[in-house]
Coordinates of C-alpha atoms in Angstrom, one line a residue:
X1 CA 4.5 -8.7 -38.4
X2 CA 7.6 -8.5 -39.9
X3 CA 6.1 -10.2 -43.9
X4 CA 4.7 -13.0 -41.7
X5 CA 1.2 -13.5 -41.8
X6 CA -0.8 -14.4 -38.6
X7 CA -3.2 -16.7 -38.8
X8 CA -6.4 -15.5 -37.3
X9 CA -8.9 -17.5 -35.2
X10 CA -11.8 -18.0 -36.7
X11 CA -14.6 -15.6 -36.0
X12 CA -12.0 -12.5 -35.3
X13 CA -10.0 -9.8 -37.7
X14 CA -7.6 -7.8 -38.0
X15 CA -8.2 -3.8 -37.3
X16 CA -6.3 -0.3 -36.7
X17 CA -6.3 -1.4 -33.1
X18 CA -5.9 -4.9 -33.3
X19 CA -7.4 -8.4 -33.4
X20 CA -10.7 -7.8 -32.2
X21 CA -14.3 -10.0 -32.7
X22 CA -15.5 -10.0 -36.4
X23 CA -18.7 -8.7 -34.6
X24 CA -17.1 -5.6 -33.0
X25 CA -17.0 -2.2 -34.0
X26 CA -13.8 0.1 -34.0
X27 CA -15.8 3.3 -33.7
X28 CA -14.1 6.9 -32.9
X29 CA -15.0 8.4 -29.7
X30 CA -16.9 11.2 -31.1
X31 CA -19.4 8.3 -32.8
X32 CA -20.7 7.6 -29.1
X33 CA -20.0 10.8 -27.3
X34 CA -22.9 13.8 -27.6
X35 CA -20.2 16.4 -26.5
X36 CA -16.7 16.6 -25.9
X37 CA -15.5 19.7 -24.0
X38 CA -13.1 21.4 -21.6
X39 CA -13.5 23.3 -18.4
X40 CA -13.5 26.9 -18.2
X41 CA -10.2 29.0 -18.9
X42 CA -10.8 31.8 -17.2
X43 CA -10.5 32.3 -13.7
X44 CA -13.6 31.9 -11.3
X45 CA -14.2 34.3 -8.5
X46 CA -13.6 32.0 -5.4
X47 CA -15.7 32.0 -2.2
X48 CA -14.7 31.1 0.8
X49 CA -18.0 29.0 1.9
X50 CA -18.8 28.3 -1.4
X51 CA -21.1 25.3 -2.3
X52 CA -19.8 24.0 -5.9
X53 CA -16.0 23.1 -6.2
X54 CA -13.5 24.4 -8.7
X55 CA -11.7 20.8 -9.6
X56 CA -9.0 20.1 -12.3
X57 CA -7.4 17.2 -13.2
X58 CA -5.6 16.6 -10.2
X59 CA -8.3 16.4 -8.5
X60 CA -9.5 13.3 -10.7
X61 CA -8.1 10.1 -9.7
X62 CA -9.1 6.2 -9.4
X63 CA -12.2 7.1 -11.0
X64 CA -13.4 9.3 -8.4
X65 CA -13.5 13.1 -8.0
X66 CA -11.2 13.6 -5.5
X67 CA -11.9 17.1 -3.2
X68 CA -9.2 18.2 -0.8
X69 CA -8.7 20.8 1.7
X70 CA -7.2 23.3 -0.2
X71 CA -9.9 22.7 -3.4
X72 CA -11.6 26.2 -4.2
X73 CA -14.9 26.8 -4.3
X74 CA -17.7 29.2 -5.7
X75 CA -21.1 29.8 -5.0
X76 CA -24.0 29.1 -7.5
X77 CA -24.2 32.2 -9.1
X78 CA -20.8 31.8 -10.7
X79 CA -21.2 27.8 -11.1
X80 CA -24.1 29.1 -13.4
X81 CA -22.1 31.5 -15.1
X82 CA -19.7 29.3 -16.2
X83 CA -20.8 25.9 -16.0
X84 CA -20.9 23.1 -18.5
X85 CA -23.3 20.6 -20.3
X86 CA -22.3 18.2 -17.8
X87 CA -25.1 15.6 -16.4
X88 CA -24.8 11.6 -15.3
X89 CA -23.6 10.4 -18.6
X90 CA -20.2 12.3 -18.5
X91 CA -16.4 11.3 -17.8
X92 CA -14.0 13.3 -16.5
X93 CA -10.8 13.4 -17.5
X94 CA -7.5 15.2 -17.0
X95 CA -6.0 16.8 -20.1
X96 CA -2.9 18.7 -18.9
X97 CA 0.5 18.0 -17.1
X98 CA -0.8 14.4 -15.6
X99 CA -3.0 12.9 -19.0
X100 CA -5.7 10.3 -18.7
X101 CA -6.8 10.7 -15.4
X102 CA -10.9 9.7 -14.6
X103 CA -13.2 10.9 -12.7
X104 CA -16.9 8.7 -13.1
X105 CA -19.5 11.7 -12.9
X106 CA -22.4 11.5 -10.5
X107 CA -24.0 14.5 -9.7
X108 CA -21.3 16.2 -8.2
X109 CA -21.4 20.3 -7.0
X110 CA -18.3 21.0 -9.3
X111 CA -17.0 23.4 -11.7
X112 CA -14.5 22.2 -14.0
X113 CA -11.3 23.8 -14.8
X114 CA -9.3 24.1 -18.1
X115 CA -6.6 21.2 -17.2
X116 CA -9.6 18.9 -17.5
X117 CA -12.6 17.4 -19.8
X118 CA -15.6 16.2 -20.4
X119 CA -17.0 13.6 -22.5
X120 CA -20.9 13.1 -23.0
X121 CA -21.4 9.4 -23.4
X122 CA -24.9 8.6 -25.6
X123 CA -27.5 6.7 -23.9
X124 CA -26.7 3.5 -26.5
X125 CA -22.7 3.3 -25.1
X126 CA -22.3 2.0 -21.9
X127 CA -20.6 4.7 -20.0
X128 CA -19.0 2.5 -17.5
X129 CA -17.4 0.3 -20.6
X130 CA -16.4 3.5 -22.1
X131 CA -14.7 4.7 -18.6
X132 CA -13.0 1.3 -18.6
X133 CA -11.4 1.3 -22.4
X134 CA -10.0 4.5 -21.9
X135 CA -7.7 3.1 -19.4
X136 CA -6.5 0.4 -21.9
X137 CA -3.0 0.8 -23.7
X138 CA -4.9 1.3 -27.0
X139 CA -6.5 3.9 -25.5
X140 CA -3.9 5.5 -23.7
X141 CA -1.0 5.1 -26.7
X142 CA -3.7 7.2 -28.9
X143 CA -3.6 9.6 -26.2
X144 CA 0.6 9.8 -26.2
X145 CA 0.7 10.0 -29.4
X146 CA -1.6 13.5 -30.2
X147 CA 0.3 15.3 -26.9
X148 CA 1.4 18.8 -27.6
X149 CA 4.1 20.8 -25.3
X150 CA 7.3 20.3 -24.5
X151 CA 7.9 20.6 -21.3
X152 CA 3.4 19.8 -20.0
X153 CA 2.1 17.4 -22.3
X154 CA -1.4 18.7 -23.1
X155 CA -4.3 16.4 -24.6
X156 CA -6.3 18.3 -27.8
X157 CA -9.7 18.0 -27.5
X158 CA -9.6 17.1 -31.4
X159 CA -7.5 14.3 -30.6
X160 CA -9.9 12.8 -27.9
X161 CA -12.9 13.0 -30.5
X162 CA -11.0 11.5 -33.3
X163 CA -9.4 8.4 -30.5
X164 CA -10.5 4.8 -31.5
X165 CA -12.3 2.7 -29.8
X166 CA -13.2 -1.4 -30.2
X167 CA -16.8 -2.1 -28.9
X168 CA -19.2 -5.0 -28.7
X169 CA -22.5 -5.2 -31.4
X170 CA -24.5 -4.6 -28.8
X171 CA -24.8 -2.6 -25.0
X172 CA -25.9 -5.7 -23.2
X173 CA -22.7 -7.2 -24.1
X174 CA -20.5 -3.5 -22.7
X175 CA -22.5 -3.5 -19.8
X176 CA -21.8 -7.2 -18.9
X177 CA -17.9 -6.5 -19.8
X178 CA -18.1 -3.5 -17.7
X179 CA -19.8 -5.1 -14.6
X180 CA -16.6 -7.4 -14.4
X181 CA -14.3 -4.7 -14.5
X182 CA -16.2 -2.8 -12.1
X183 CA -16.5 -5.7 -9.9
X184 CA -12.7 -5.9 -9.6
X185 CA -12.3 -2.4 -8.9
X186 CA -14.8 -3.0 -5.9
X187 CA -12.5 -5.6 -4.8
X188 CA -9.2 -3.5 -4.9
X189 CA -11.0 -0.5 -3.2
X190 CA -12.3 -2.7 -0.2
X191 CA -8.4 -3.8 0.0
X192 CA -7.2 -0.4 -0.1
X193 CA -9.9 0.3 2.6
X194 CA -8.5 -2.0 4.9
X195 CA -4.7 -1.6 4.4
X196 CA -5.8 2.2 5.2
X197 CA -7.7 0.6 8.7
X198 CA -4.8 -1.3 9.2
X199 CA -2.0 1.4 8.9
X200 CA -4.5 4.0 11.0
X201 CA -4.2 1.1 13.5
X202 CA -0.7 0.6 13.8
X203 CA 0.1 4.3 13.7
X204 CA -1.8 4.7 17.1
X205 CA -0.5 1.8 18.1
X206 CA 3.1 3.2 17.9
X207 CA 2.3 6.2 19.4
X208 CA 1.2 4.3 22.5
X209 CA 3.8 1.8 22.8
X210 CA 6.8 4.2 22.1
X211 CA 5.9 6.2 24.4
X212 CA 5.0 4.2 27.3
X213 CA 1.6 5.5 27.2
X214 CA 0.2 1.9 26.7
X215 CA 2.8 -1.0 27.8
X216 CA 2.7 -4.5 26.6
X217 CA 1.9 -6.9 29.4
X218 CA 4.3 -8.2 32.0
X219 CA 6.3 -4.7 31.7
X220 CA 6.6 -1.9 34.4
X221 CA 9.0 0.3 35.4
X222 CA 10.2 3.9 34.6
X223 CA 12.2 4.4 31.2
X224 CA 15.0 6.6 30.8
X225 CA 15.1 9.9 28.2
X226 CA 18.1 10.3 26.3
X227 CA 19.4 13.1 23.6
X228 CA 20.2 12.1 20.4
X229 CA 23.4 12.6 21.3
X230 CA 23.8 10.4 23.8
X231 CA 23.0 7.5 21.7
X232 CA 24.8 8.5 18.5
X233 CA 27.3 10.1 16.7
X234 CA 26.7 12.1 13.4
X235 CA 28.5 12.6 10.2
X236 CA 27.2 13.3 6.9
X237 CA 27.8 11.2 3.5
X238 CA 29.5 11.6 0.4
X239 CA 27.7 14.1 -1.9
X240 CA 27.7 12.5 -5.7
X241 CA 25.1 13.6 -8.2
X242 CA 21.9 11.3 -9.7
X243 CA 23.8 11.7 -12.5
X244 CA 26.6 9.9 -11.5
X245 CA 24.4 7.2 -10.1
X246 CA 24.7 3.9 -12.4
X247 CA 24.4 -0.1 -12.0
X248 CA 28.1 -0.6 -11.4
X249 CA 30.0 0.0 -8.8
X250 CA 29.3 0.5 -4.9
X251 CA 25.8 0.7 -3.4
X252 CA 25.0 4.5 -2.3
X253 CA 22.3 5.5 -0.7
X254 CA 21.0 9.1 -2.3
X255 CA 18.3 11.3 -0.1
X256 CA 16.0 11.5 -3.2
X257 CA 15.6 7.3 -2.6
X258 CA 14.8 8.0 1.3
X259 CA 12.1 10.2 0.2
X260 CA 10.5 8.4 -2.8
X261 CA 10.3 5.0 -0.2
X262 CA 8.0 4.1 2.3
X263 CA 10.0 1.4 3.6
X264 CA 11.4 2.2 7.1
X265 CA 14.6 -0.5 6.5
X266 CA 17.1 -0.9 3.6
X267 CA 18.7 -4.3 3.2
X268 CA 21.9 -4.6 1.4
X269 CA 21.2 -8.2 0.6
X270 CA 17.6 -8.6 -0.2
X271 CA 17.6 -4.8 -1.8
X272 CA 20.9 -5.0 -3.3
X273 CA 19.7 -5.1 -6.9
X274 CA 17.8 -1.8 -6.6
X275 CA 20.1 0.1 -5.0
X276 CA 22.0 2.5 -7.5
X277 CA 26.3 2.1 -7.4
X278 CA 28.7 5.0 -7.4
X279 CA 31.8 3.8 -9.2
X280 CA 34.8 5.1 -7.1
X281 CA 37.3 3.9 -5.4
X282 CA 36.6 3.1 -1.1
X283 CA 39.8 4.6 -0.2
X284 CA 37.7 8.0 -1.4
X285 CA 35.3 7.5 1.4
X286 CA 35.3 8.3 4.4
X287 CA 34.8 5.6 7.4
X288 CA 31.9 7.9 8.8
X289 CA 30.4 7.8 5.1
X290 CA 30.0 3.7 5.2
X291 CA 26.8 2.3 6.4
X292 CA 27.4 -0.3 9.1
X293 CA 24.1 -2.4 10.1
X294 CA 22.6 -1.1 12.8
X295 CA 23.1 2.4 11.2
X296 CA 20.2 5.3 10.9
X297 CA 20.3 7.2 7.7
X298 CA 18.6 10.7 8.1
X299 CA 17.9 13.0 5.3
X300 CA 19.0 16.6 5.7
X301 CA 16.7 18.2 3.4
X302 CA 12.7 18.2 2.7
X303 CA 10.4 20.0 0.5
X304 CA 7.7 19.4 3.0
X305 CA 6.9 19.4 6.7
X306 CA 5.9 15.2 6.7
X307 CA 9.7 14.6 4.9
X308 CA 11.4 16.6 7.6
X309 CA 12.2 13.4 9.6
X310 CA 12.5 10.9 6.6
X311 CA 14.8 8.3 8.0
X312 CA 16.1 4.3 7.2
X313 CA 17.7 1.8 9.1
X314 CA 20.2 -0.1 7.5
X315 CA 20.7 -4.1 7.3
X316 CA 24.4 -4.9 6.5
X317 CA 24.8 -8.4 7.9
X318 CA 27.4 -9.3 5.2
X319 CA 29.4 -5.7 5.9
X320 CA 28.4 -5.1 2.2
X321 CA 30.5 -1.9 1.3
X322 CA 27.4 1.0 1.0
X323 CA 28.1 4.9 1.0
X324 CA 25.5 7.0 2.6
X325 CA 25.1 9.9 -0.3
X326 CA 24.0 13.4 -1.0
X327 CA 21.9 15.3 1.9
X328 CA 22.2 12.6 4.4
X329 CA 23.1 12.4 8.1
X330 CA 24.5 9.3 9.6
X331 CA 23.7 8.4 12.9
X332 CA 26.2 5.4 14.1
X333 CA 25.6 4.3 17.8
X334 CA 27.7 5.1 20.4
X335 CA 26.1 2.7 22.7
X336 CA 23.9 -0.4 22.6
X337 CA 21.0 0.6 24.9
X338 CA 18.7 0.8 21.4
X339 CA 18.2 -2.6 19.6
X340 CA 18.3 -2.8 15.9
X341 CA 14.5 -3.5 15.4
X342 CA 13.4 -1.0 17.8
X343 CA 14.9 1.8 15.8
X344 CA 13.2 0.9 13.0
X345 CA 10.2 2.6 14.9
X346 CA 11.1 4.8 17.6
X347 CA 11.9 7.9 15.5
X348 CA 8.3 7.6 14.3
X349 CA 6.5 9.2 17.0
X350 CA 4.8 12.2 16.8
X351 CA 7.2 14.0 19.5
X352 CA 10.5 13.0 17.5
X353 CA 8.4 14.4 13.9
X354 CA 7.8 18.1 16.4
X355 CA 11.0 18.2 17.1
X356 CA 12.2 17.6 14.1
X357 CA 10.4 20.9 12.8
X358 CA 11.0 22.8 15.8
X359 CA 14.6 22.0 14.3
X360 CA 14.2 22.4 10.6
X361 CA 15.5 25.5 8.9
X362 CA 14.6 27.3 5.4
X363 CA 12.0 28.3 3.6
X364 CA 10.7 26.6 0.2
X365 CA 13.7 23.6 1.7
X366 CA 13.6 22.6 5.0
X367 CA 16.5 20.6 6.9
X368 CA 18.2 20.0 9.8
X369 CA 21.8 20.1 11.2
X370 CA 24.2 17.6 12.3
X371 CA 24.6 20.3 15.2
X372 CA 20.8 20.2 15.8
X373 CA 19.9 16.6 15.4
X374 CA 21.6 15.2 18.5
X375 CA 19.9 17.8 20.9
X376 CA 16.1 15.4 19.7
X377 CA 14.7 13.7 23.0
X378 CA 12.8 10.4 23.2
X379 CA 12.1 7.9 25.6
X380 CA 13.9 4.3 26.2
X381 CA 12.8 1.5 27.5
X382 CA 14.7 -1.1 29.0
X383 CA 16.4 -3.9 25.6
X384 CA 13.2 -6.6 26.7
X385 CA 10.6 -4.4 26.2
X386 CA 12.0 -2.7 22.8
X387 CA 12.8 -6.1 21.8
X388 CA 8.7 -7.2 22.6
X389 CA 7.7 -3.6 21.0
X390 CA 9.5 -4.7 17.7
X391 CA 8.2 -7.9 17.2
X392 CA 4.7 -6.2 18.1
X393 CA 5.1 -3.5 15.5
X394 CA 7.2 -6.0 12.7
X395 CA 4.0 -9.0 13.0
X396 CA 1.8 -5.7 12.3
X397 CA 3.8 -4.7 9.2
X398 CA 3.8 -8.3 8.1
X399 CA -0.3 -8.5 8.1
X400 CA 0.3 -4.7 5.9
X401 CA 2.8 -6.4 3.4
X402 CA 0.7 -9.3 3.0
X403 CA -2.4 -6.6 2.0
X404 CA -0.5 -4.8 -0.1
X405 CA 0.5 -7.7 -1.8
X406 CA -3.0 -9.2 -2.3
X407 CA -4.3 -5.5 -3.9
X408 CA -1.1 -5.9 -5.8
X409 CA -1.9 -9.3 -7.3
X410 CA -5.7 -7.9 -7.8
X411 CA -4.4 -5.1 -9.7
X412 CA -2.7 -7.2 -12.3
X413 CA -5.2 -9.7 -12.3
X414 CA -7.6 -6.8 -13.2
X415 CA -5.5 -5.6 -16.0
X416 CA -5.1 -9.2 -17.5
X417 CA -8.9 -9.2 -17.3
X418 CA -9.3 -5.4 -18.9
X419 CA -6.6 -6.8 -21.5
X420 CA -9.0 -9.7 -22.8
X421 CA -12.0 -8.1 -22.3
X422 CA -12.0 -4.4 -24.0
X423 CA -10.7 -6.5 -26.6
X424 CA -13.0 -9.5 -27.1
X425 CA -10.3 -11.7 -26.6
X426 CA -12.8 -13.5 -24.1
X427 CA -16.4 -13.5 -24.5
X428 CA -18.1 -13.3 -21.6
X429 CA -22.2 -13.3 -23.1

């Protein structure tokens, strides 16, 4: 690199795709593919009880082919009509819009549409080794490079056949490779299992507790229902664009950041590093625009029914200066009958979402008012028991993070391991 030569370790050489075993191959994919094709480009008459599934490539991902409620389906008559060589040897994979998407297939009823492919693998290639090394950055900057279309990337099928690939001498050796990888996909998938079995488990568990249904012990007693409006005041934030958005200046909090989070809390001192800055001067800003801690940060606008309520509370122990932004609603508290940590939950119930779209107005965007916000109704328990319902909810979110974090770590780990392995880097037979 650069007129320097590298030294090679023994028993390794240089190639198109890297430094790989002197033993390996770098073969193209059409070498150990029988048939490389796309799904059909016409449209399908649908059914409505139909037994095989029209997918595309969004319906491929993590490997698996992923059907959902609103996937269309045919009966067999037209799957014959129009289906494709496609048996247990073949990949799926996306080709159009999203690119390198997989799908593993087994058997499946499907019929594949035109945003997607297939690719044959030959009985000598091991098609799980081949499913893995397509998810490689070799693999994938192949892929980048031979996209068409401007605005929709689109993968040529020419492209595919001619991508490289490095491979072991023998299938034994992509098997044994392949098993690891698969292996640590097994373990990420039973961690993804249970943070789904954990966050099913704390969803009911906040339904109960917020609304008295189930009580934590050593608590009895009638709560009190309060408006909105009796607990807050509204105001709405200072509208600035993403493009005026930068690194320097003061923190702002944008709508588009309340939607694309699943964190229920924003921290100005732990988070203050990823919040974006608005450079202009405070005296521009109104008093009702600045988040306080303690404040509850609404968005007033949703493409979607589940973003309708999309709310965080904001941590501002150091009175950091912080501008709610564009499409926000700013609920400060008139009184302090609802503790800090219990309003990190209590607008998460499923009677505070209804009324949130009993609220909501528009069509393709959805949204609700400052006017119509403080009419919401919820329940309150007395400070002790929001205080105990809190701690109950945060240790619960604790046991998530530390999941997610584990999967996290796996997930790199596996990479590392895909990294040396596809590559020969580490011999493993």
């Amino acid at each position: 690199k650069d007129g320097v030569l590298m030294e090679l370790k023994q028993g390794y050489k240089q190639t198109e795709v890297g430094v790989i075993p002197e033993d390996w191959s770098v073969i193209s994919m059409d070498t150990i593919t029988t048939h490389i094709g796309d799904g059909l480009h016409g449209t399908p008459v649908y059914s409505t009880n139909g037994e095989y599934f029209f997918i595309n490539g969004n319906n491929l991902n993590g490997g698996k082919i992923v059907i959902t409620s609103d996937t269309k389906s045919v009966d067999r008559s037209e799957f014959i009509k129009h289906q494709k060589p496609i048996n247990e040897r073949s990949i799926l994979m996306s080709i159009n819009g999203t690119v390198g998407n997989l799908g593993l297939f087994d058997d499946e009823q499907v019929l594949l549409g035109k945003s997607a492919a297939y690719l044959n693998v030959k009985p000598n290639t091991s098609k799980q080794f081949l499913y893995h090394s397509l998810q490689t950055k070799i693999v994938k900057q192949q892929f980048f490079d031979g996209l068409t279309g401007s605005t929709i990337g689109n993968l040529g099928l020419a492209t595919i056949r001619q991508t490289q690939i490095p491979i072991p001498p023998t299938k034994v050796e992509q098997e044994a490779i392949a098993e690891a990888l698969s292996d640590a996909d097994a373990l990420i998938e039973s961690i993804e299992q249970l943070i789904a079995k954990k966050r099913q488990i704390k969803q009911g568990a906040m339904q109960e507790l917020l609304t008295g249904k189930n009580r934590l012990p050593g608590f009895r007693g009638e709560w009190e229902v309060k408006s909105l409006g009796d607990l807050f005041s509204f105001s709405g934030g200072y509208s600035a664009s993403r493009d005026q958005l930068s690194s320097e200046g003061t923190c702002y909090l944008h709508y588009g950041d309340i939607h694309g989070s699943s964190k229920m809390i924003i921290n100005t001192k732990t988070d203050y590093q990823d919040i974006p800055k608005l450079n202009i001067p405070l005296k521009k800003i109104s008093s009702f625009s600045l988040l306080k801690d303690g404040d509850v940060v609404f968005v007033d606008a949703s493409e979607d029914d589940e973003g309708t309520s999309k709310h965080v509370v904001v941590v501002n122990k150091d009175d950091i200066p912080f501008i709610a932004g564009l499409h926000t609603i700013v609920a400060k508290s008139k009184t302090d009958e609802l503790t800090n940590e219990y309003r990190r939950y209590c607008f998460q119930t499923a009677s505070v979402h209804q009324q949130f779209l009993f609220y909501a107005v528009g069509t393709k965007v959805s949204g609700i008012s400052k006017t119509n916000i403080p009419k919401l109704m919820m329940p309150v328990p007395p400070s002790p028991e929001q205080t105990a319902i809190a701690e109950f909810l945060i240790n619960m979110d604790a046991e998530l993070s530390a999941l997610i974090q584990r999967r996290d770590k796996t997930r790199k780990l596996k990479q590392a391991m895909m990294q040396n392995l596809l590559t020969g880097k580490i011999r493993i037979l």
